[in-house]
């Protein structure tokens, strides 16, 4: 249906109906018949920075600062920010979090103001000649006055007016006030109809609509009469609509007045319609014609627990607890205070919260008047909720999907279109708090949307960065390619036309070939040098051995004089053995190192086979090793007779000087000890006597002492005699030891 045809029907006074709706008890007369009163200033006012849809503005006052009535306390920096103003003159006490009017009971930043009681206004600039001003000038004034929808939505009014300024056909003034108990709009229309009419005139100047409709439910006859008195009935008409909840909801009221439904997900402006609450219209009038920002509003105080229910002008920021006291609340145990009506309102966490711009009602019901919610039962799928839903939703489906967190399904069934009117819960026989489920689901969907939006922004930033880096890489490569081409061209020109790359490659290959050749040559040289060093080392070793042999031989010959000192004899014997071993070594290389045959060692007296001179050092080494082995064997053979009495020429000490046999004694242990001592001494003497013989392969004449065997003690039974005999044997053995060393050394020196 075209808008012109709709307009014809509207002008003829036709009304439409919407689906669903309920008819709860109204309870309006308790407060609607009482004149508006002005509430006294409280001792402390708490002003939340955010009282509207949007973000809070920047605070421009400090604690301790005195402010005047109507002075702005915050400064908006965007369209969706709405300023707040000092509701009265006083001093800023603090800016800190305070519990706000919300079911969660959460705290938000608030300005705390201590009124001084003077209520001193800041300078005011009323725009009495507003009709001469451009509409946007008025919109600016409305914005600066901090006006947000007083019907409960809290949408910034200046934004609504600015966006619909040249698109609106019908301006609807919402005075339906369909929720039970609430009568603030009713009372305002009754008492301030002419000011509301002035506000409508201001709005018409701004929006220039073709028609203005004031919608009032038929349960407010005084308000209807009052408004009809102040409008012309032509361009501004009063429409009396049937009482049905929620006829005051925006979409339902538009449908009632125009017969058209606002499409899902769109605003009423899509139909050429803008709707404002009568309280908002009054606030616009005050802002333009009085330069009075939104610092007060009408609040309904109702419920059986109030001694004097009614409506009052309340300054924004007034404590609810203070307000309840002003209206003589008679609380019962666990008294509930509901902000809003019984259908869409919520129970306050406590009474120490402030009145804000969207506070239209404070309700203190008794338990009989508004019983607490009964126990929730299972859904019986009766379908009554669907019948009552004014948006034609399926509340029971939304309930299931909200409860089971099936977010996609909840969206699919248009949970976003739910206006939270509570009609479904009101009719539900199972007492299911359906609206609470919907609110929680909406909050969850909002959170998910926010996360998705943030993730999408992050993804876009990542993609943009990736694209930028790729573009920079390509540009960098292009620059490098261009530079290399220029360089190659330059080199080609310098090389007389030859390809510089090919020339460079050829140079590299040539250099690699040179390196390969040099490496092979170096390996051969290193091998040859290693063989030469080996030969030199062998020759040097042989020379050192020969020199050492000469020196030792000379030393022995010079110093080995007969001596009675057995240590000297032992040293001389050791030198003789070393000399013999070295002589054997030297004998293995006769061609190179047998230069001193005049001083043969004891071992050379029994020379090993002399290997023929050879140029092969390995053969020479083998021959030397054989010679040393033979010399060592010969030396060992020479020592064996002395040790084991195999050769009579060198009798062992035990044989030559047998241990005295202990005589038979009465004490056999003493005799045995004496005999053992005698044997040990005789063995020691024999060992000493064999040392020269071990390394002297030449026949040695036994010395006089060694030739004379130790006298054998006669067998005796006297132990003392045995001991004496043992001592004699030890002395003889020691003497034999000393004497045996001397002939050997002498023999060596003679050699
Ligand atoms: S009214 Fe209640 S019980 Fe009936 S279908 Fe709806 S949610 Fe279920
Ligand atoms: S609260 Fe939502 S689902 Fe329930 S009746 Fe109202 S609009 Fe429909």
XYZ file of C-alpha atoms in Angstrom, residues 265-636:
372
model
C 16.017 -5.404 11.342
C 14.938 -1.937 10.203
C 13.920 1.244 11.931
C 10.608 3.060 11.766
C 12.198 5.688 9.575
C 12.134 3.118 6.778
C 8.359 3.720 6.753
C 8.752 7.499 6.949
C 7.816 7.520 10.607
C 9.546 8.923 13.675
C 8.205 8.393 17.175
C 8.979 10.391 20.315
C 7.664 9.996 23.830
C 5.631 12.862 25.276
C 8.233 13.249 27.999
C 10.911 13.651 25.356
C 8.823 16.251 23.541
C 8.489 18.185 26.781
C 12.250 18.002 27.294
C 12.836 19.321 23.767
C 10.576 22.244 24.475
C 12.439 23.000 27.718
C 15.783 22.824 25.977
C 14.848 25.179 23.168
C 12.544 27.633 24.877
C 13.958 27.576 28.398
C 17.532 26.507 27.800
C 16.911 23.866 30.405
C 18.890 20.691 29.853
C 17.517 17.361 30.880
C 18.068 17.544 34.629
C 14.683 16.366 35.829
C 11.820 14.180 34.778
C 8.437 12.915 35.980
C 8.603 9.663 37.920
C 5.641 7.577 39.024
C 5.857 6.255 42.571
C 3.232 3.638 43.019
C 2.387 0.382 44.674
C 0.516 -0.583 47.793
C 3.464 0.052 50.083
C 3.451 3.771 49.323
C 1.300 5.799 51.648
C 0.995 8.536 49.016
C 1.465 7.154 45.504
C 1.664 9.681 42.724
C 3.979 11.409 40.269
C 6.754 13.811 40.985
C 9.307 15.986 39.299
C 12.557 14.327 40.306
C 16.035 15.665 39.651
C 18.272 13.263 37.819
C 20.724 11.750 40.281
C 18.342 11.676 43.228
C 18.726 8.585 45.358
C 15.882 6.094 45.131
C 16.102 5.605 48.868
C 15.619 9.315 49.396
C 12.701 9.317 47.007
C 11.002 6.415 48.731
C 11.215 8.267 51.993
C 9.656 11.364 50.447
C 6.638 9.300 49.435
C 6.314 7.624 52.826
C 7.123 4.085 51.873
C 5.905 1.509 54.359
C 8.188 -1.361 53.540
C 7.392 -4.939 54.360
C 10.032 -7.599 54.974
C 12.068 -8.232 51.814
C 10.385 -5.252 50.187
C 10.902 -5.249 46.438
C 11.511 -1.992 44.599
C 10.869 -2.311 40.882
C 12.235 0.251 38.469
C 9.817 0.436 35.541
C 6.493 -1.302 35.404
C 5.516 -4.810 36.384
C 5.864 -6.035 32.806
C 9.175 -4.608 31.602
C 10.701 -3.334 34.801
C 13.344 -5.011 36.965
C 13.902 -5.339 40.670
C 16.647 -3.108 41.999
C 19.539 -4.800 43.840
C 19.091 -2.178 46.584
C 17.646 1.304 47.013
C 20.961 3.188 46.901
C 20.848 3.748 43.177
C 20.132 7.036 41.443
C 17.220 8.070 39.274
C 18.407 8.389 35.673
C 16.969 9.808 32.473
C 15.027 6.662 31.596
C 13.541 6.090 35.046
C 9.800 6.436 34.578
C 8.474 4.489 37.540
C 9.415 3.191 40.973
C 7.073 0.542 42.225
C 6.833 -0.817 45.765
C 4.231 -3.566 45.613
C 3.070 -5.732 48.438
C 3.363 -9.508 48.168
C -0.381 -9.834 47.681
C -0.368 -7.160 45.018
C 2.453 -8.628 42.988
C 3.270 -12.127 44.227
C 6.800 -13.361 43.748
C 7.380 -15.566 40.753
C 6.176 -19.086 41.279
C 8.340 -22.105 40.711
C 9.255 -22.639 37.080
C 7.874 -25.777 35.498
C 8.414 -27.510 32.208
C 6.998 -26.106 29.022
C 3.830 -27.903 28.056
C 3.788 -26.438 24.563
C 0.404 -24.912 25.071
C 1.154 -22.157 22.587
C -0.345 -19.360 24.648
C 2.910 -17.424 24.503
C 2.804 -17.437 20.716
C -0.744 -16.168 20.788
C 0.216 -13.310 23.075
C 3.409 -12.272 21.296
C 2.870 -8.874 19.635
C 5.761 -9.500 17.251
C 4.361 -12.814 16.029
C 7.378 -14.745 17.271
C 7.473 -18.297 18.619
C 8.403 -17.678 22.244
C 8.502 -21.346 23.200
C 11.048 -22.060 20.437
C 13.126 -19.091 21.492
C 12.973 -20.423 25.030
C 14.327 -23.825 23.978
C 17.091 -22.379 21.854
C 18.086 -19.862 24.503
C 18.173 -22.521 27.182
C 20.265 -24.896 25.077
C 22.525 -22.106 23.770
C 21.646 -22.848 20.144
C 22.595 -19.390 19.039
C 22.088 -19.898 15.324
C 18.623 -21.259 15.899
C 17.780 -18.353 18.175
C 18.799 -15.947 15.445
C 16.894 -17.940 12.886
C 13.745 -17.488 14.953
C 14.350 -13.711 15.147
C 15.154 -13.306 18.781
C 16.475 -9.870 17.913
C 12.929 -8.756 17.109
C 11.754 -9.543 20.607
C 10.855 -6.286 22.359
C 10.989 -7.961 25.780
C 7.446 -6.907 26.490
C 6.883 -9.901 28.762
C 3.462 -10.741 27.359
C 4.534 -14.337 26.730
C 5.760 -14.823 30.267
C 2.612 -13.198 31.615
C 0.406 -15.825 29.966
C 2.694 -18.812 30.481
C 0.969 -21.407 32.688
C 4.320 -22.964 33.561
C 5.608 -19.732 35.120
C 8.655 -19.744 32.890
C 10.523 -16.424 33.081
C 10.805 -16.309 29.326
C 12.058 -12.731 29.064
C 14.990 -13.492 31.328
C 16.042 -16.312 28.992
C 15.768 -13.963 26.019
C 17.793 -11.224 27.689
C 20.580 -13.629 28.560
C 20.603 -15.027 25.039
C 20.672 -11.557 23.533
C 23.584 -10.604 25.768
C 25.434 -13.745 24.672
C 24.733 -13.021 21.012
C 25.946 -9.471 21.495
C 29.157 -10.788 23.018
C 29.662 -13.235 20.162
C 29.010 -10.519 17.611
C 31.513 -8.287 19.329
C 34.142 -11.026 19.278
C 33.391 -11.798 15.659
C 33.674 -8.145 14.783
C 36.996 -7.852 16.567
C 38.253 -11.013 14.879
C 37.161 -9.681 11.502
C 38.947 -6.401 12.118
C 42.072 -8.308 13.140
C 41.806 -10.447 10.000
C 41.443 -7.396 7.811
C 44.452 -5.783 9.460
C 46.449 -8.978 8.907
C 45.400 -9.210 5.261
C 46.213 -5.550 4.711
C 49.641 -5.992 6.263
C 50.281 -9.131 4.253
C 49.295 -7.371 1.061
C 51.457 -4.387 1.914
C 54.483 -6.588 2.629
C 53.968 -8.496 -0.602
C 53.713 -5.274 -2.530
C 56.879 -3.967 -0.900
C 58.662 -7.225 -1.746
C 57.631 -7.017 -5.361
C 58.713 -3.407 -5.569
C 62.039 -4.265 -3.958
C 62.636 -7.119 -6.388
C 61.716 -4.882 -9.291
C 64.224 -2.293 -8.121
C 66.937 -4.936 -7.747
C 66.184 -6.347 -11.183
C 66.302 -2.929 -12.699
C 69.575 -2.121 -10.967
C 71.178 -5.419 -12.019
C 70.084 -4.927 -15.609
C 71.571 -1.472 -15.627
C 74.759 -2.788 -14.084
C 75.031 -5.635 -16.577
C 74.470 -3.293 -19.441
C 77.158 -1.002 -18.098
C 79.612 -3.897 -17.685
C 78.831 -5.156 -21.152
C 79.649 -1.786 -22.529
C 82.881 -1.675 -20.513
C 83.803 -5.214 -21.679
C 83.347 -4.252 -25.262
C 80.197 -6.200 -25.809
C 81.141 -9.445 -24.036
C 78.703 -10.930 -21.619
C 80.035 -9.994 -18.152
C 78.183 -12.851 -16.460
C 79.751 -15.454 -18.747
C 83.179 -13.896 -18.205
C 82.718 -13.991 -14.453
C 81.671 -17.648 -14.617
C 84.733 -18.486 -16.689
C 86.954 -16.777 -14.148
C 85.393 -18.731 -11.358
C 85.900 -22.045 -13.168
C 89.529 -21.229 -13.921
C 90.159 -20.360 -10.321
C 88.558 -23.611 -9.207
C 90.807 -25.592 -11.567
C 93.897 -23.812 -10.191
C 92.889 -24.604 -6.674
C 92.420 -28.310 -7.542
C 95.927 -28.535 -9.054
C 97.545 -26.736 -6.150
C 95.849 -29.050 -3.711
C 97.196 -32.195 -5.428
C 100.725 -30.769 -5.569
C 100.624 -29.811 -1.937
C 99.540 -33.332 -0.959
C 102.491 -34.919 -2.786
C 104.922 -32.452 -1.237
C 103.574 -33.054 2.210
C 103.955 -36.850 1.784
C 107.550 -36.526 0.641
C 108.392 -34.135 3.432
C 106.852 -36.508 5.952
C 109.036 -39.436 4.662
C 112.175 -37.285 4.798
C 111.423 -36.171 8.348
C 110.995 -39.812 9.314
C 114.396 -40.769 7.939
C 115.998 -37.824 9.670
C 114.403 -38.812 12.960
C 115.719 -42.374 12.641
C 119.254 -41.164 11.886
C 119.196 -38.685 14.765
C 118.045 -41.354 17.171
C 120.868 -43.697 16.128
C 123.424 -40.905 16.542
C 122.142 -40.107 20.035
C 122.367 -43.769 21.041
C 125.934 -44.093 19.778
C 127.049 -40.974 21.607
C 125.405 -42.142 24.801
C 127.138 -45.552 24.587
C 130.564 -43.935 24.306
C 129.969 -41.652 27.218
C 128.725 -44.354 29.531
C 131.521 -46.719 28.670
C 134.140 -44.093 29.329
C 132.551 -43.143 32.616
C 132.408 -46.692 33.817
C 135.971 -47.340 32.839
C 137.147 -44.247 34.620
C 135.171 -44.517 37.827
C 134.664 -48.211 38.395
C 137.471 -48.736 40.897
C 137.397 -51.617 43.295
C 135.430 -50.552 46.197
C 134.174 -52.040 49.305
C 130.888 -50.097 48.956
C 128.145 -52.433 47.700
C 126.057 -49.473 46.424
C 128.839 -48.388 44.178
C 129.110 -51.942 43.040
C 125.394 -52.013 42.280
C 125.601 -48.745 40.360
C 128.479 -50.015 38.396
C 126.554 -53.181 37.616
C 123.549 -51.186 36.432
C 125.748 -49.028 34.255
C 127.283 -52.137 32.876
C 123.874 -53.542 32.039
C 122.780 -50.316 30.343
C 126.035 -50.196 28.442
C 125.570 -53.721 27.281
C 122.010 -52.962 26.127
C 123.093 -49.855 24.282
C 126.014 -51.686 22.787
C 123.568 -54.251 21.502
C 121.465 -51.514 19.990
C 124.473 -49.906 18.450
C 125.544 -53.223 17.054
C 122.367 -53.397 14.977
C 123.552 -50.365 12.925
C 127.232 -51.119 12.390
C 127.611 -49.005 9.335
C 126.369 -45.855 10.970
C 127.052 -46.101 14.701
C 129.737 -48.772 15.529
C 132.439 -46.203 15.840
C 133.873 -47.198 19.247
C 134.764 -50.893 19.238
C 137.745 -50.198 21.545
C 135.504 -50.040 24.595
C 133.235 -53.033 24.407
C 130.627 -53.527 27.005
C 130.116 -56.612 28.967
C 127.414 -57.701 26.597
C 129.574 -57.093 23.555
C 131.881 -59.714 24.994
C 129.328 -62.162 23.698
C 128.416 -60.268 20.598
C 125.132 -60.860 18.810
C 125.309 -61.570 15.117
C 126.191 -58.387 13.333
C 123.707 -57.531 10.659
C 125.126 -56.397 7.423
C 125.060 -52.713 6.752
C 121.868 -51.842 4.988
C 120.225 -48.801 3.577
C 116.803 -50.024 4.746
C 116.099 -48.503 8.177
C 113.407 -51.019 8.879
C 115.785 -53.925 8.428
C 118.323 -52.198 10.598
C 115.734 -51.691 13.306
C 114.739 -55.354 13.152
C 118.356 -56.466 13.373
C 118.921 -54.159 16.341
C 115.891 -55.534 18.112
C 117.124 -59.086 17.549
C 120.543 -58.161 18.865
C 119.054 -56.564 21.982
C 116.925 -59.617 22.603
C 119.901 -61.900 22.294
C 121.999 -59.757 24.590
C 119.210 -59.687 27.176
C 118.880 -63.455 26.920
C 122.550 -63.918 27.330
C 122.518 -61.684 30.386
C 119.612 -63.612 31.872
